[in-house]
Coordinates of C-alpha atoms in Angstrom, one line a residue:
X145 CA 14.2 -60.0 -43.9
X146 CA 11.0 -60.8 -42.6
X147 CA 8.9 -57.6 -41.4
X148 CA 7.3 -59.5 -38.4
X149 CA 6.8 -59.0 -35.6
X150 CA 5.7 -55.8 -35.4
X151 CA 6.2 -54.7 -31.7
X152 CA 2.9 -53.2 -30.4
X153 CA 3.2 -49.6 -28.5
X154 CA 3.3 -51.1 -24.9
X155 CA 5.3 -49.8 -21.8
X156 CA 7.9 -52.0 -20.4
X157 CA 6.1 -54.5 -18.6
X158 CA 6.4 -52.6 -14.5
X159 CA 7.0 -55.6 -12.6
X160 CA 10.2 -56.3 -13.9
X161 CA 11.5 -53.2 -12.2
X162 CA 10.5 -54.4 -8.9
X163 CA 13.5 -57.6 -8.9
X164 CA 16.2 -55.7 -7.1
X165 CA 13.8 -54.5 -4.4
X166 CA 12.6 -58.4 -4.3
X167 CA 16.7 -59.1 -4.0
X168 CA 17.2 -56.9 -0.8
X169 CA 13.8 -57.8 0.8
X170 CA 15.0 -61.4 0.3
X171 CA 18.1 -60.3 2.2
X172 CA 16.1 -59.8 5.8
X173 CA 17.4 -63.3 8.2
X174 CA 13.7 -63.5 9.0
X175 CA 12.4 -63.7 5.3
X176 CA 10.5 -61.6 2.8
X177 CA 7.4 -60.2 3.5
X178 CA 5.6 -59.9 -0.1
X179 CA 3.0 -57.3 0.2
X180 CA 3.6 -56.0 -3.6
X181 CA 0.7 -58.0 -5.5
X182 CA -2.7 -58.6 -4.9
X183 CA -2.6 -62.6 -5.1
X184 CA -4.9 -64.5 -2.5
X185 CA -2.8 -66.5 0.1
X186 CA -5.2 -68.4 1.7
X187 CA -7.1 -71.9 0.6
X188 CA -9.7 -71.9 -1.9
X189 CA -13.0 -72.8 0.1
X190 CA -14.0 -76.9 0.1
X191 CA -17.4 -76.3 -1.3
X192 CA -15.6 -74.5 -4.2
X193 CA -12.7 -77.4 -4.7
X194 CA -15.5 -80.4 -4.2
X195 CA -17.6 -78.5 -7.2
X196 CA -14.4 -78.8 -9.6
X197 CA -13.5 -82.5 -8.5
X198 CA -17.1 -83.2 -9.1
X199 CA -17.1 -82.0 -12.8
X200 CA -13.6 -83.0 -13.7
X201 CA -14.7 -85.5 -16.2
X202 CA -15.7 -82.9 -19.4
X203 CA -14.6 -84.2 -22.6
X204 CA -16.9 -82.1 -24.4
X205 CA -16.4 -78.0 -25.5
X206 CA -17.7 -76.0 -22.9
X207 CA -19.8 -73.1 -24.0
X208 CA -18.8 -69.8 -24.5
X209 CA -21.5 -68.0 -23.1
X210 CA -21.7 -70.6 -20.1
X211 CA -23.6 -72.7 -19.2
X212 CA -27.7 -72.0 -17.8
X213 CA -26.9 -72.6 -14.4
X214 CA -24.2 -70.4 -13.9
X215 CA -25.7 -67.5 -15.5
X216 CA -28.7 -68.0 -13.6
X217 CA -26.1 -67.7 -10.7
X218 CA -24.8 -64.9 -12.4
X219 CA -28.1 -63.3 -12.4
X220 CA -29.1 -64.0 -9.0
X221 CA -25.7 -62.4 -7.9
X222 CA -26.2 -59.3 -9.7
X223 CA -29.9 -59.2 -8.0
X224 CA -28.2 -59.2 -4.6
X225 CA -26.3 -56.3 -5.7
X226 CA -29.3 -54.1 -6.8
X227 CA -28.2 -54.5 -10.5
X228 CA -30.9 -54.1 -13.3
X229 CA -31.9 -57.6 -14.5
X230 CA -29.9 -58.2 -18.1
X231 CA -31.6 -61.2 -18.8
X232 CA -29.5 -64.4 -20.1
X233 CA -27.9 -62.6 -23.3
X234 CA -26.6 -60.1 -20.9
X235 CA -23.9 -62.3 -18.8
X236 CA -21.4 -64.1 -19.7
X237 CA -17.9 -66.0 -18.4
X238 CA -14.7 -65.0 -18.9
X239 CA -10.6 -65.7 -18.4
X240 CA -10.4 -64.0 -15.2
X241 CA -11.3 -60.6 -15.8
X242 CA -7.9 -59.2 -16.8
X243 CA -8.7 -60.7 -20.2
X244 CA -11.3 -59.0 -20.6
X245 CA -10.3 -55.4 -19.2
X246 CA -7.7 -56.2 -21.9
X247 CA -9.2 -56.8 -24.6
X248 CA -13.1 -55.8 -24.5
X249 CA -12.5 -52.1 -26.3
X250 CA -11.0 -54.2 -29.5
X251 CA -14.0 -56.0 -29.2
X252 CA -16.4 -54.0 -29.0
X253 CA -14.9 -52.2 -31.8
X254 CA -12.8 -49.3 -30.4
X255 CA -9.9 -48.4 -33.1
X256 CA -7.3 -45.6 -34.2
X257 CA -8.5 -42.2 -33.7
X258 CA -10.7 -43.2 -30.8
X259 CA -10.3 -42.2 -27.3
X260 CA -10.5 -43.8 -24.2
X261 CA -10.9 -42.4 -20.9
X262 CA -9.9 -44.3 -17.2
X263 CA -9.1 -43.2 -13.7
X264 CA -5.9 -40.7 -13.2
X265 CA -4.6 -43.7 -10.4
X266 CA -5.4 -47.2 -11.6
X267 CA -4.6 -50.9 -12.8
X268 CA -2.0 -50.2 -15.8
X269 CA -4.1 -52.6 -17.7
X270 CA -6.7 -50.1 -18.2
X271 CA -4.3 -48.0 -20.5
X272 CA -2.7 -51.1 -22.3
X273 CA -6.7 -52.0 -23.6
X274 CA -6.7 -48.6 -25.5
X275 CA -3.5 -49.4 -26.8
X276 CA -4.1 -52.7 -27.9
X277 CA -7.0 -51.5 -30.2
X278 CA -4.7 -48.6 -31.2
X279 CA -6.5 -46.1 -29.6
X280 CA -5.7 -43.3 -27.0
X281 CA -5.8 -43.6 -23.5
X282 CA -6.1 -40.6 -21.4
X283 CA -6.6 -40.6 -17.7
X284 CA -9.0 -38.3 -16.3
X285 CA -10.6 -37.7 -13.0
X286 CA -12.9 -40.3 -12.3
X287 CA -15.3 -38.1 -10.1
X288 CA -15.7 -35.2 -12.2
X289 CA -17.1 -36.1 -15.5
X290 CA -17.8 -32.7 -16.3
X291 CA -14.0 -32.2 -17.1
X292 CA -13.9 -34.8 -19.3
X293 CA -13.1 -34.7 -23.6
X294 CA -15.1 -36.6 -26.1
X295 CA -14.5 -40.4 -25.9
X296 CA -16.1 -43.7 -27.0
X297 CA -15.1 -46.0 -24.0
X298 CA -14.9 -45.0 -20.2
X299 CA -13.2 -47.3 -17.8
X300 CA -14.1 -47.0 -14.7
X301 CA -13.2 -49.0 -11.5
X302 CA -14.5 -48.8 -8.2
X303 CA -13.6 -49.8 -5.6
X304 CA -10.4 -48.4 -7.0
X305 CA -7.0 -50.0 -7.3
X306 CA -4.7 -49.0 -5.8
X307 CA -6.7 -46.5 -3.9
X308 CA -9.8 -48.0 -2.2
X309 CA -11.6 -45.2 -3.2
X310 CA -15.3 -45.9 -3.7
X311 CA -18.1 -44.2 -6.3
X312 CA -21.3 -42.7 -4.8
X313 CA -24.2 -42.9 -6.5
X314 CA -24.5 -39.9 -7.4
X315 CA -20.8 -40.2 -9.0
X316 CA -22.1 -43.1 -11.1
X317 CA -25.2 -41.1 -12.0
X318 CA -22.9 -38.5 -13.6
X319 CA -20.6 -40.9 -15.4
X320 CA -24.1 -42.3 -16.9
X321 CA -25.3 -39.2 -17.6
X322 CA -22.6 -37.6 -18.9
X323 CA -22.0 -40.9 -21.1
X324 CA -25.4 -40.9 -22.8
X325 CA -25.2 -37.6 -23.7
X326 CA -21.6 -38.4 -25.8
X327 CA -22.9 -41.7 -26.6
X328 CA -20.1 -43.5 -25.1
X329 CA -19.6 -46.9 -23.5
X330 CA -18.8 -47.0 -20.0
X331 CA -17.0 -50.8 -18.2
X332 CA -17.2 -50.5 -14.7
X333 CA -14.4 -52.9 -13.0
X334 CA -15.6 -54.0 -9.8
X335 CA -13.3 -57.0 -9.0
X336 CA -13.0 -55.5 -4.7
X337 CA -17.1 -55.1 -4.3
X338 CA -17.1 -57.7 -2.1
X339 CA -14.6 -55.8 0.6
X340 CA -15.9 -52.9 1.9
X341 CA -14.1 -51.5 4.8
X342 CA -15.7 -47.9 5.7
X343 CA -19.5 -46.8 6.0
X344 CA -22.1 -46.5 4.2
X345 CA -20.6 -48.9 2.3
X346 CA -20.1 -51.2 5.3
X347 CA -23.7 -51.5 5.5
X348 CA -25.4 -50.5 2.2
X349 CA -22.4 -52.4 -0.3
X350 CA -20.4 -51.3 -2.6
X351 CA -23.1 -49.3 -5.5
X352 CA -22.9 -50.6 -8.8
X353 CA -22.7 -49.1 -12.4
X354 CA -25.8 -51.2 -12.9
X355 CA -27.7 -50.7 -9.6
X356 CA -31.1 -49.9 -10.6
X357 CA -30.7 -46.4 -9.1
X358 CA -27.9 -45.5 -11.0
X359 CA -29.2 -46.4 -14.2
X360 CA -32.9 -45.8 -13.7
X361 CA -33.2 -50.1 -14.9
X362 CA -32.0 -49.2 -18.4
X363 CA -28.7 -51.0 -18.9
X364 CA -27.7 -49.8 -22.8
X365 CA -23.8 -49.3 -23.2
X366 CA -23.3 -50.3 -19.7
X367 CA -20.9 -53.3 -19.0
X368 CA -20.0 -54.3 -15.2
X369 CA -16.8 -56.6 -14.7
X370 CA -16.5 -59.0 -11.7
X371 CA -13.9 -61.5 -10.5
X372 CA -13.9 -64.7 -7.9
X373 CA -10.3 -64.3 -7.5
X374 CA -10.4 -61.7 -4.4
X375 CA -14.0 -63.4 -2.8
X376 CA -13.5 -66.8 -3.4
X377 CA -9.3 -66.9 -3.6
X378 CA -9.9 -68.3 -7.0
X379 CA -7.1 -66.7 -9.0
X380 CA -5.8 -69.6 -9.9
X381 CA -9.1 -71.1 -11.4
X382 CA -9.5 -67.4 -13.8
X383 CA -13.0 -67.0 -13.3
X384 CA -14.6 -64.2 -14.2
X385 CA -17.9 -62.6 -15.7
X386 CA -19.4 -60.1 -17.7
X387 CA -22.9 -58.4 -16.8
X388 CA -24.4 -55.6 -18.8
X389 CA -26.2 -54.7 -22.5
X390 CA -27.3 -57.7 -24.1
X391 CA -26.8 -55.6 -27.3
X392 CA -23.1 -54.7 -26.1
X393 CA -21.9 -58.1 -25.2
X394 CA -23.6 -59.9 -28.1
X395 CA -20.5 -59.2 -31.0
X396 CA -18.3 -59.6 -28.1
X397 CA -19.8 -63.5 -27.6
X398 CA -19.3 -63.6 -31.4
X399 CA -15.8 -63.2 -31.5
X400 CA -15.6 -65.2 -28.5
X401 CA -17.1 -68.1 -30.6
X402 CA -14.8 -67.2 -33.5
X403 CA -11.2 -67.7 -31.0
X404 CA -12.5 -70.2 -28.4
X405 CA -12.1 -68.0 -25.4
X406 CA -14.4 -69.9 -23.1
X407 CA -13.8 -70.9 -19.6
X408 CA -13.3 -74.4 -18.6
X409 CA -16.6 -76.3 -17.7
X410 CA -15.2 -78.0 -14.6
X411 CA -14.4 -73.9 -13.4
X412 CA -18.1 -73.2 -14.8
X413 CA -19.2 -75.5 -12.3
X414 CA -17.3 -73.9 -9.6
X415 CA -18.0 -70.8 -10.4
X416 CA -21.4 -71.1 -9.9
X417 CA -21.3 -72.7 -6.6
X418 CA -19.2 -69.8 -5.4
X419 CA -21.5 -67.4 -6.5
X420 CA -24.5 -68.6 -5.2
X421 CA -22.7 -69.3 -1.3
X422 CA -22.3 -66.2 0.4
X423 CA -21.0 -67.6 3.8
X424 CA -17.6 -68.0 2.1
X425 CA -17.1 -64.7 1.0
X426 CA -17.9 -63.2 4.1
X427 CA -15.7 -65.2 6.1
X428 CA -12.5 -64.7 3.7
X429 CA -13.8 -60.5 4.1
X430 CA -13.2 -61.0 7.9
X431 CA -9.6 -62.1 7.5
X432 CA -8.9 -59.5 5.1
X433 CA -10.0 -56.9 8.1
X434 CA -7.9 -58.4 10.4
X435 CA -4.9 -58.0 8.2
X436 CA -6.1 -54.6 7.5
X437 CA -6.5 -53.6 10.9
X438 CA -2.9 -54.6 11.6
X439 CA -1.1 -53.4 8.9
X440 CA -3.1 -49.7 9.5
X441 CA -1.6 -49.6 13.0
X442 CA 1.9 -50.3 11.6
X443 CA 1.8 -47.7 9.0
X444 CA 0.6 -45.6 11.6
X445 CA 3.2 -46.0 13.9
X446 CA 6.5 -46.1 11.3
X447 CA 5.3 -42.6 10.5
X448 CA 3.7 -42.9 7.6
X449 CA 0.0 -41.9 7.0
X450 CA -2.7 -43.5 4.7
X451 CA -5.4 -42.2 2.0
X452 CA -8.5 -42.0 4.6
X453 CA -10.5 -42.0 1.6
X454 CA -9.7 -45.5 0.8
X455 CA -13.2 -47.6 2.1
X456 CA -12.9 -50.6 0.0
X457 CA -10.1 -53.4 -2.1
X458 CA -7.4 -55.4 -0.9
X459 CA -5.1 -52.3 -0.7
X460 CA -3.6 -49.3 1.8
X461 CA -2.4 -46.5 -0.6
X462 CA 0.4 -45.1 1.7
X463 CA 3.0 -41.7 1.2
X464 CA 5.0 -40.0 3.6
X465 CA 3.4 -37.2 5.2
X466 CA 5.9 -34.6 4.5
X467 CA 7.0 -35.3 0.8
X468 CA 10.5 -36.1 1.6
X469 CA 10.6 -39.5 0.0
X470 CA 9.0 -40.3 -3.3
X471 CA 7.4 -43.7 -4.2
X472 CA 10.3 -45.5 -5.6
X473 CA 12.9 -44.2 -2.3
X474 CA 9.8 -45.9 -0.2
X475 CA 9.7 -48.8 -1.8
X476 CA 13.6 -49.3 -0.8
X477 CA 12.7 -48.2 2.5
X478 CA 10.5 -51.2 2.7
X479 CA 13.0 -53.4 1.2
X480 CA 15.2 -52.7 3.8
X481 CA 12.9 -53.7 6.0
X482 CA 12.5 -57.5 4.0
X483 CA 9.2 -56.0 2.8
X484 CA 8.1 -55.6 -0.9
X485 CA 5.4 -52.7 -1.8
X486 CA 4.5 -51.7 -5.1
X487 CA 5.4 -48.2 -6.1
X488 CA 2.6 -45.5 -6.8
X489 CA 4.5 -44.7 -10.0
X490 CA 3.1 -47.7 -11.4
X491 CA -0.7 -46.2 -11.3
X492 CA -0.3 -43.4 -13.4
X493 CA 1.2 -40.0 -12.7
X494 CA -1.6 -39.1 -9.8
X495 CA 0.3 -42.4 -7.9
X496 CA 3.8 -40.5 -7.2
X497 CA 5.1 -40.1 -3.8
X498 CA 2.7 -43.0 -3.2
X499 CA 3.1 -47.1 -2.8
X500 CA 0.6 -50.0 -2.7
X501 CA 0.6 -52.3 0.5
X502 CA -1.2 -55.2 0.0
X503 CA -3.6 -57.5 2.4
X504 CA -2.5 -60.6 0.6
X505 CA -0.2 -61.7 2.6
X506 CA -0.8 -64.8 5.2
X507 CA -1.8 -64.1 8.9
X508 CA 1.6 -64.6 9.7
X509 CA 3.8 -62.5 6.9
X510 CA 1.3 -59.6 7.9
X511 CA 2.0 -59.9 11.7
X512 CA 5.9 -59.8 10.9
X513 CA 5.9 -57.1 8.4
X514 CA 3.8 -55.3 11.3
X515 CA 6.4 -55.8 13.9
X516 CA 9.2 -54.6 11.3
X517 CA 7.5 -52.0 11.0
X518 CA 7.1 -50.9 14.5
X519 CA 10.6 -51.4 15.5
X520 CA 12.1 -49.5 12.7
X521 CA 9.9 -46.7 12.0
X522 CA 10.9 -45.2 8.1
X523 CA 10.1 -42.1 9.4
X524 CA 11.4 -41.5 12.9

């Protein structure tokens, strides 16, 4: 009897639990209205398209660490943000950025008996990357470093998901801080950067792990993650990218180079030329705030209330104001309303009572779920 496989210590994957919700929403004679997960609806710009048509003959290996142009557009992106300049070595490409928040701790060399640290509400994936390199994953308050045991990797994502909730600078100077001083590695996930909803952050951006001010220009054992999926509604293409220690990313390039992971030069190509247009990413932000504005009236007015302190990301983090229905008993309110959510119990423990309403949904999916909403109110 053969000993393999060896199952690996991983949850039940959560999505799965959602299908009879799905069932009952799918029930409603006007349709579903899928606001569960954060997938981009709407078209992927021309410019964007035109760029991968345009490089769609490549019969040669692309390059793992990309190509020159793009990470000179990598570069020139993190510059706009205020980010310490990493040089070449200190960008690279990668699989959409889920591969990497997956697997970059096993990279980088994190293993049994280590510890690693990530926000008490967040993207499940963030506790599977411990796992995966067979170490611990503990959640901990992101804000609050002082609290915080020993650890070799902190995740850290802001703007949050599910939350919205944004770092200060000063919180990132803490997290740095407190990191040097237990020599640790801190990733900064900060895929919703480019959606800011609430000031200063409105006006000033989203601040960066990397922004000059926050790591006084020295980037050693800092990584910053970004994706083109939520900016550029390029989910589909999985491009993503890597910015931080030259010294840090350098093994993880060499194992890249060992397994092939290296993006596709056509989406190289397009990468870049979403990167360096910024007229795009704007525009999608404005339809996003339409959505938002709509969808915060209708939670409003069915009773429910909001976090307030969510300023950023593609999501409203939404609980009943008097504690009488936890996440899973709003999530089948919602279904009975043809609307799919995403329970807070999927973020951790610090998510119950909560669930996860996305943006991505189109103009007119929002509008209806808004009007459902309103005219059956889940709490009266």
């Amino acid at each position: 009897m053969s000993v393999l496989p060896r199952p690996l210590d991983l949850p039940s994957f959560p999505w799965d639990q959602l299908t009879p919700y799905r069932k009952r929403a799918a029930e409603h004679p006007a349709g579903v209205c899928d606001l569960s997960i954060g997938t981009p609806v709407d078209p992927t710009p021309a410019l964007i398209q035109d760029a991968l048509r345009e490089h769609a003959d490549a019969p040669g290996y692309p390059t793992v660490i990309g190509t020159p142009e793009l990470r000179h557009a990598i570069l020139a992106w993190g510059k706009r943000r205020n980010m310490v300049d990493v040089g070449l070595q200190g960008v690279v490409p990668s699989i959409g950025s889920k591969e990497a928040v997956a697997w970059l701790p096993f990279l980088l060399g994190v293993r049994p008996g280590d510890t690693v640290l990530f926000p008490q509400a967040s993207y499940p994936t963030y506790d599977i990357s411990a796992r995966l390199a067979g170490a611990t994953p503990l959640p901990v308050d992101p804000t609050d470093p002082s609290s915080w045991p020993d650890a070799q990797l902190v995740w850290l994502n802001s703007p949050g998901n599910p939350d919205g909730h944004v770092l200060t600078l000063d919180e990132l100077r803490a997290v740095v801080q407190w990191a040097r001083s237990h020599d640790a590695v801190v990733i900064s996930d900060e895929c919703y950067s480019a959606l800011a909803w609430e000031e200063p952050f409105l006006s000033e951006g989203v601040p960066s792990l990397l922004d000059e001010r926050v790591c006084d220009g020295d980037p050693r054992s800092l990584i910053v993650l970004y994706s083109l999926s939520k900016q550029s509604n390029l989910a589909g293409y999985r491009a993503a990218l890597m910015y931080g220690d030259p010294e840090l990313l350098a093994p993880v390039i060499e194992v890249r180079k060992h397994s092939g992971m290296m993006v596709p030069a056509p989406v190289q190509a397009a990468m870049r030329v979403a990167l360096e247009d910024t007229e795009h990413v704007e525009a999608q932000r404005q339809v996003y705030a339409r959505r938002r504005e709509i969808l915060i009236d209708a939670i409003a007015r069915t009773g429910l209330e909001r976090d307030k302190d969510s300023a950023a990301g593609l999501y409203l983090w939404v609980r009943d104001p008097r504690g009488d229905f936890d996440s899973w008993q709003l999530v089948d309110a919602f279904a009975q309303r043809g609307i799919v959510v995403a329970p807070g119990d999927f973020y951790g423990e610090a998510g119950a009572g909560f669930v996860r309403v996305a943006l991505t949904a189109t103009d007119e999916r929002v509008a209806e779920a808004a009007s459902r909403l309103i005219a059956q109110p889940i709490r009266a």
